[in-house]
Amino acid sequence: MRGNPVKEKLVRGEASFGTMAWEFMTPGLPRICQAAGAEFLLLDMEHSGVGLETIKTQIALTAGLDILPFVRVPTGAYQYVARVLDAGALGVMVPMVETAGQAREIVKWSRYPRQGRRGAAFGAAHDDYLGGPVVEKIATAHARTLTICLIETEVGLKNVDAIAAVDGVDCVWLGHFDLTDFLGIPAQFDHPKYVKGVERIVAAARRHGKVAGFMAADETWARDYYARGFRLIAYGIDTLIMQNGIGAGIRMLRGLAASEEPAPARDGTKSAKKSGKKSPKGKK
């Protein structure tokens, strides 16, 4: 069974950086992300519409690679948490965690008895379909699983200290868009209520020896939230990264086109748009 170098780095107080995907789950995605330097790939099930088969395939595609597969499940339920772990996920993120009680249930679902209530299935995807001592496999599974609680509601924010204090919770992750919605200030990321909320999450993580996590849309967001104390950061999401990359190139090309002299038309005249003259009759 593979280990979890990302979790090991976080335990040592180091930072870890990866990326997130919810659209382009192609065969090459894990290798592309690894080639870009990502240490983990966070696969989304909450908003993407993809099912467990797609997630299981993406996890399998990380086999033999250094990049680690993490999964955001659609909701906090045993059948999602346990099944993505059985599929081989090394980290599981649960959305809209609001109480310490919910956090404790999530931890139970991700651990075998007597530490938890996860059902036993060995010789499967999560242990590479291999045999071996079950006691050792259980110990490895517990040591490597990264449990992430998304803090993105006003209730979750109120209880973030208690959530971070739960044994087995490794990360409290800021759901920034949802948090502004639930605070009644949609997308107002400079609003004092939101700023204080961010500070509260980071403080709770530090107080209990956990890590604060965040998805940074671009370099500006990444610099800002790293400075605020977030140390588990997913840089961008696949659709946004693609749009930004294409958009920058298209804007550059249009700028070049707008700054040059108009090329002669095929009949030797200048473009009517650039010259200000009307096109001859019959010419377009």
Coordinates of C-alpha atoms in Angstrom, one line a residue:
M1 CA 0.0 0.0 0.0
R2 CA 1.3 3.4 -0.9
G3 CA 1.9 6.0 1.7
N4 CA 0.8 9.7 1.8
P5 CA 3.8 12.0 1.5
V6 CA 1.5 15.0 1.5
K7 CA 0.1 14.1 5.0
E8 CA 3.6 13.5 6.2
K9 CA 4.7 17.0 5.0
L10 CA 1.8 18.6 6.8
V11 CA 2.5 16.8 10.0
R12 CA 6.1 18.2 9.8
G13 CA 4.7 21.7 9.5
E14 CA 5.5 22.0 5.8
A15 CA 3.2 23.1 3.0
S16 CA 1.8 21.1 0.1
F17 CA 0.5 22.3 -3.2
G18 CA -1.7 20.6 -5.8
T19 CA -4.6 21.3 -8.0
M20 CA -8.3 20.5 -8.4
A21 CA -10.4 19.0 -11.3
W22 CA -14.1 18.8 -11.9
E23 CA -14.4 18.7 -15.7
F24 CA -11.4 17.3 -17.7
M25 CA -11.0 13.9 -16.2
T26 CA -9.1 12.4 -19.1
P27 CA -6.6 9.5 -19.0
G28 CA -3.7 11.9 -19.0
L29 CA -4.9 14.3 -16.3
P30 CA -2.9 12.9 -13.4
R31 CA 0.3 12.8 -15.4
I32 CA -0.2 16.3 -16.7
C33 CA -0.8 17.6 -13.2
Q34 CA 2.3 15.8 -11.9
A35 CA 4.4 17.2 -14.8
A36 CA 3.3 20.6 -13.7
G37 CA 4.6 20.0 -10.2
A38 CA 1.3 19.2 -8.4
E39 CA 1.7 17.0 -5.3
F40 CA -2.0 16.1 -5.2
L41 CA -5.0 16.1 -7.4
L42 CA -8.3 16.9 -5.8
L43 CA -11.1 15.3 -7.8
D44 CA -14.6 16.8 -7.3
M45 CA -17.8 14.9 -7.0
E46 CA -19.9 17.6 -5.4
H47 CA -20.4 19.9 -8.4
S48 CA -18.9 18.0 -11.3
G49 CA -21.7 15.4 -11.8
V50 CA -19.2 12.6 -12.2
G51 CA -19.8 9.3 -10.5
L52 CA -17.7 6.8 -8.6
E53 CA -16.6 4.9 -11.8
T54 CA -15.0 8.0 -13.2
I55 CA -13.3 8.8 -9.8
K56 CA -12.1 5.2 -9.5
T57 CA -10.5 5.4 -12.9
Q58 CA -8.8 8.7 -12.1
I59 CA -7.4 7.2 -8.9
A60 CA -6.2 4.1 -10.8
L61 CA -4.4 6.4 -13.2
T62 CA -2.3 7.8 -10.4
A63 CA -0.8 4.3 -9.7
G64 CA 3.0 4.4 -10.1
L65 CA 3.0 8.2 -10.0
D66 CA 4.1 10.5 -7.2
I67 CA 0.9 12.6 -7.4
L68 CA -1.7 11.6 -4.8
P69 CA -5.5 11.3 -5.4
F70 CA -7.9 13.2 -3.1
V71 CA -11.6 13.3 -3.5
R72 CA -14.3 15.8 -2.6
V73 CA -17.5 13.7 -2.0
P74 CA -21.0 15.1 -2.8
T75 CA -22.1 15.1 0.8
G76 CA -21.3 13.8 4.3
A77 CA -22.5 10.2 4.1
Y78 CA -20.9 6.9 4.9
Q79 CA -21.5 5.5 1.4
Y80 CA -19.5 8.2 -0.2
V81 CA -16.6 8.5 2.3
A82 CA -16.0 4.8 2.6
R83 CA -16.4 4.0 -1.1
V84 CA -13.9 6.6 -2.4
L85 CA -11.4 5.3 0.2
D86 CA -12.1 1.7 -1.0
A87 CA -11.4 3.0 -4.5
G88 CA -8.0 4.2 -3.4
A89 CA -8.4 7.8 -2.5
L90 CA -5.7 8.9 0.0
G91 CA -7.6 12.0 1.1
V92 CA -11.3 12.7 1.5
M93 CA -12.9 16.1 1.6
V94 CA -16.5 16.4 3.0
P95 CA -18.5 19.6 2.2
M96 CA -20.5 21.7 4.6
V97 CA -19.3 20.3 7.9
E98 CA -21.0 22.2 10.6
T99 CA -20.5 20.5 13.9
A100 CA -17.9 18.5 15.9
G101 CA -20.4 15.6 15.9
Q102 CA -20.5 15.5 12.1
A103 CA -16.7 15.6 12.0
R104 CA -16.5 12.7 14.4
E105 CA -18.8 10.7 12.2
I106 CA -16.7 11.4 9.1
V107 CA -13.6 10.2 11.0
K108 CA -15.4 7.0 12.0
W109 CA -16.4 6.3 8.4
S110 CA -12.7 6.6 7.3
R111 CA -11.3 4.2 10.0
Y112 CA -11.8 0.6 10.7
P113 CA -13.0 -0.8 14.1
R114 CA -12.3 -0.1 16.8
Q115 CA -11.2 3.4 15.8
G116 CA -14.1 3.7 13.4
R117 CA -16.9 2.0 11.5
R118 CA -15.5 1.5 8.0
G119 CA -16.4 -1.8 6.5
A120 CA -13.6 -4.2 5.7
A121 CA -12.8 -5.1 2.0
F122 CA -9.2 -6.2 1.4
G123 CA -7.5 -7.4 -1.7
A124 CA -9.3 -4.5 -3.5
A125 CA -8.3 -1.2 -5.2
H126 CA -7.2 0.6 -2.0
D127 CA -4.6 -2.0 -1.1
D128 CA -3.5 -2.7 -4.7
Y129 CA -5.4 -6.0 -4.9
L130 CA -2.6 -7.7 -2.9
G131 CA -2.6 -10.0 0.1
G132 CA -0.8 -9.5 3.3
P133 CA -1.4 -9.0 7.0
V134 CA -4.7 -7.2 7.5
V135 CA -3.5 -5.6 10.8
E136 CA -0.7 -3.9 8.9
K137 CA -3.0 -2.8 6.2
I138 CA -5.4 -1.2 8.7
A139 CA -2.5 0.6 10.4
T140 CA -1.3 1.9 7.0
A141 CA -4.8 3.0 6.0
H142 CA -5.3 5.0 9.2
A143 CA -1.9 6.6 8.9
R144 CA -2.2 7.7 5.3
T145 CA -5.8 8.9 5.1
L146 CA -6.1 12.7 5.1
T147 CA -9.5 13.9 6.4
I148 CA -10.6 17.3 5.3
C149 CA -13.6 19.2 6.6
L150 CA -15.0 22.0 4.5
I151 CA -15.9 25.0 6.5
E152 CA -18.3 27.0 4.3
T153 CA -21.4 27.9 6.3
E154 CA -22.1 30.3 9.1
V155 CA -22.8 27.4 11.4
G156 CA -19.5 25.6 10.4
L157 CA -17.6 28.8 11.0
K158 CA -19.2 29.3 14.4
N159 CA -18.1 25.7 15.4
V160 CA -14.8 25.6 13.5
D161 CA -12.7 25.4 16.7
A162 CA -14.6 22.4 17.9
I163 CA -14.4 20.8 14.5
A164 CA -10.6 21.3 14.3
A165 CA -10.3 19.8 17.8
V166 CA -11.7 16.5 16.6
D167 CA -9.1 13.7 16.6
G168 CA -8.7 12.4 13.1
V169 CA -9.6 15.7 11.4
D170 CA -6.4 16.7 9.6
C171 CA -7.5 19.9 7.7
V172 CA -10.2 22.6 7.9
W173 CA -10.7 23.9 4.4
L174 CA -12.1 27.3 3.6
G175 CA -15.0 27.2 1.2
H176 CA -14.8 30.8 0.3
F177 CA -17.7 31.3 -2.1
D178 CA -20.2 29.4 -0.1
L179 CA -19.0 31.1 3.1
T180 CA -19.8 34.5 1.7
D181 CA -23.2 33.3 0.6
F182 CA -24.1 31.9 4.0
L183 CA -22.8 35.1 5.7
G184 CA -25.2 37.1 3.4
I185 CA -22.4 38.8 1.5
P186 CA -22.1 36.9 -1.8
A187 CA -18.6 37.1 -3.3
Q188 CA -17.6 40.1 -1.1
F189 CA -14.2 38.7 -0.2
D190 CA -13.0 42.0 1.4
H191 CA -16.0 42.3 3.7
P192 CA -15.0 42.4 7.4
K193 CA -17.3 39.5 8.2
Y194 CA -15.6 37.3 5.7
V195 CA -12.1 38.5 6.6
K196 CA -12.8 37.7 10.3
G197 CA -14.1 34.3 9.3
V198 CA -10.9 33.5 7.4
E199 CA -8.9 34.5 10.4
R200 CA -11.0 32.3 12.7
I201 CA -10.4 29.2 10.5
V202 CA -6.7 29.7 10.4
A203 CA -6.6 30.3 14.2
A204 CA -8.6 27.2 14.9
A205 CA -6.3 25.1 12.7
R206 CA -3.2 26.4 14.4
R207 CA -4.6 26.0 17.9
H208 CA -5.3 22.3 17.4
G209 CA -2.2 21.4 15.3
K210 CA -4.2 21.1 12.1
V211 CA -3.7 22.6 8.7
A212 CA -5.8 25.2 6.9
G213 CA -6.7 24.5 3.3
F214 CA -7.8 26.6 0.3
M215 CA -8.4 26.5 -3.4
A216 CA -6.6 29.5 -5.0
A217 CA -8.1 30.7 -8.3
D218 CA -4.9 32.4 -9.5
E219 CA -1.5 33.7 -8.4
T220 CA -3.0 36.7 -6.6
W221 CA -5.3 34.5 -4.5
A222 CA -2.5 32.0 -3.9
R223 CA -0.1 34.7 -2.6
D224 CA -2.8 36.3 -0.4
Y225 CA -4.0 33.1 1.2
Y226 CA -0.6 31.6 1.7
A227 CA 0.3 34.8 3.6
R228 CA -2.8 34.4 5.7
G229 CA -1.6 31.0 6.9
F230 CA -3.1 28.4 4.5
R231 CA -0.6 25.6 3.9
L232 CA -2.6 23.0 1.9
I233 CA -3.5 24.8 -1.3
A234 CA -5.0 23.6 -4.6
Y235 CA -3.9 26.0 -7.3
G236 CA -6.7 26.6 -9.6
I237 CA -9.4 24.3 -11.0
D238 CA -9.1 22.7 -14.4
T239 CA -11.7 24.8 -16.3
L240 CA -10.4 28.1 -14.8
I241 CA -6.8 27.2 -15.6
M242 CA -7.7 26.4 -19.2
Q243 CA -9.9 29.5 -19.6
N244 CA -7.2 31.8 -18.2
G245 CA -4.5 30.2 -20.4
I246 CA -6.5 30.5 -23.6
G247 CA -7.8 33.9 -22.7
A248 CA -4.4 35.4 -22.1
G249 CA -3.2 34.1 -25.5
I250 CA -6.2 35.3 -27.3
R251 CA -6.0 38.8 -25.8
M252 CA -2.3 39.0 -26.7
L253 CA -3.1 38.0 -30.3
R254 CA -5.9 40.5 -30.6
G255 CA -3.6 43.2 -29.2
L256 CA -1.1 42.4 -31.9
A257 CA -3.7 42.5 -34.6
A258 CA -5.1 45.9 -33.3
S259 CA -1.7 47.6 -33.3
E260 CA -0.5 46.7 -36.8
E261 CA -1.2 48.4 -40.1
P262 CA -4.1 46.8 -41.9
A263 CA -3.0 44.4 -44.5
P264 CA -3.9 45.2 -48.2
A265 CA -7.2 43.7 -49.3
R266 CA -7.0 41.1 -52.1
D267 CA -7.8 43.8 -54.7
G268 CA -4.9 46.0 -53.4
T269 CA -7.1 48.4 -51.5
K270 CA -6.9 49.0 -47.8
S271 CA -9.5 47.7 -45.4
A272 CA -12.5 50.0 -45.3
K273 CA -12.7 49.7 -41.5
K274 CA -9.1 50.8 -41.1
S275 CA -8.9 53.5 -43.8
G276 CA -12.2 55.1 -43.1
K277 CA -13.2 54.9 -46.8
K278 CA -16.2 53.2 -48.2
S279 CA -15.7 50.0 -50.1
P280 CA -16.2 50.3 -53.8
K281 CA -19.6 49.1 -55.0
G282 CA -19.7 45.4 -55.3
K283 CA -16.8 45.0 -52.9
K284 CA -17.1 43.5 -49.5

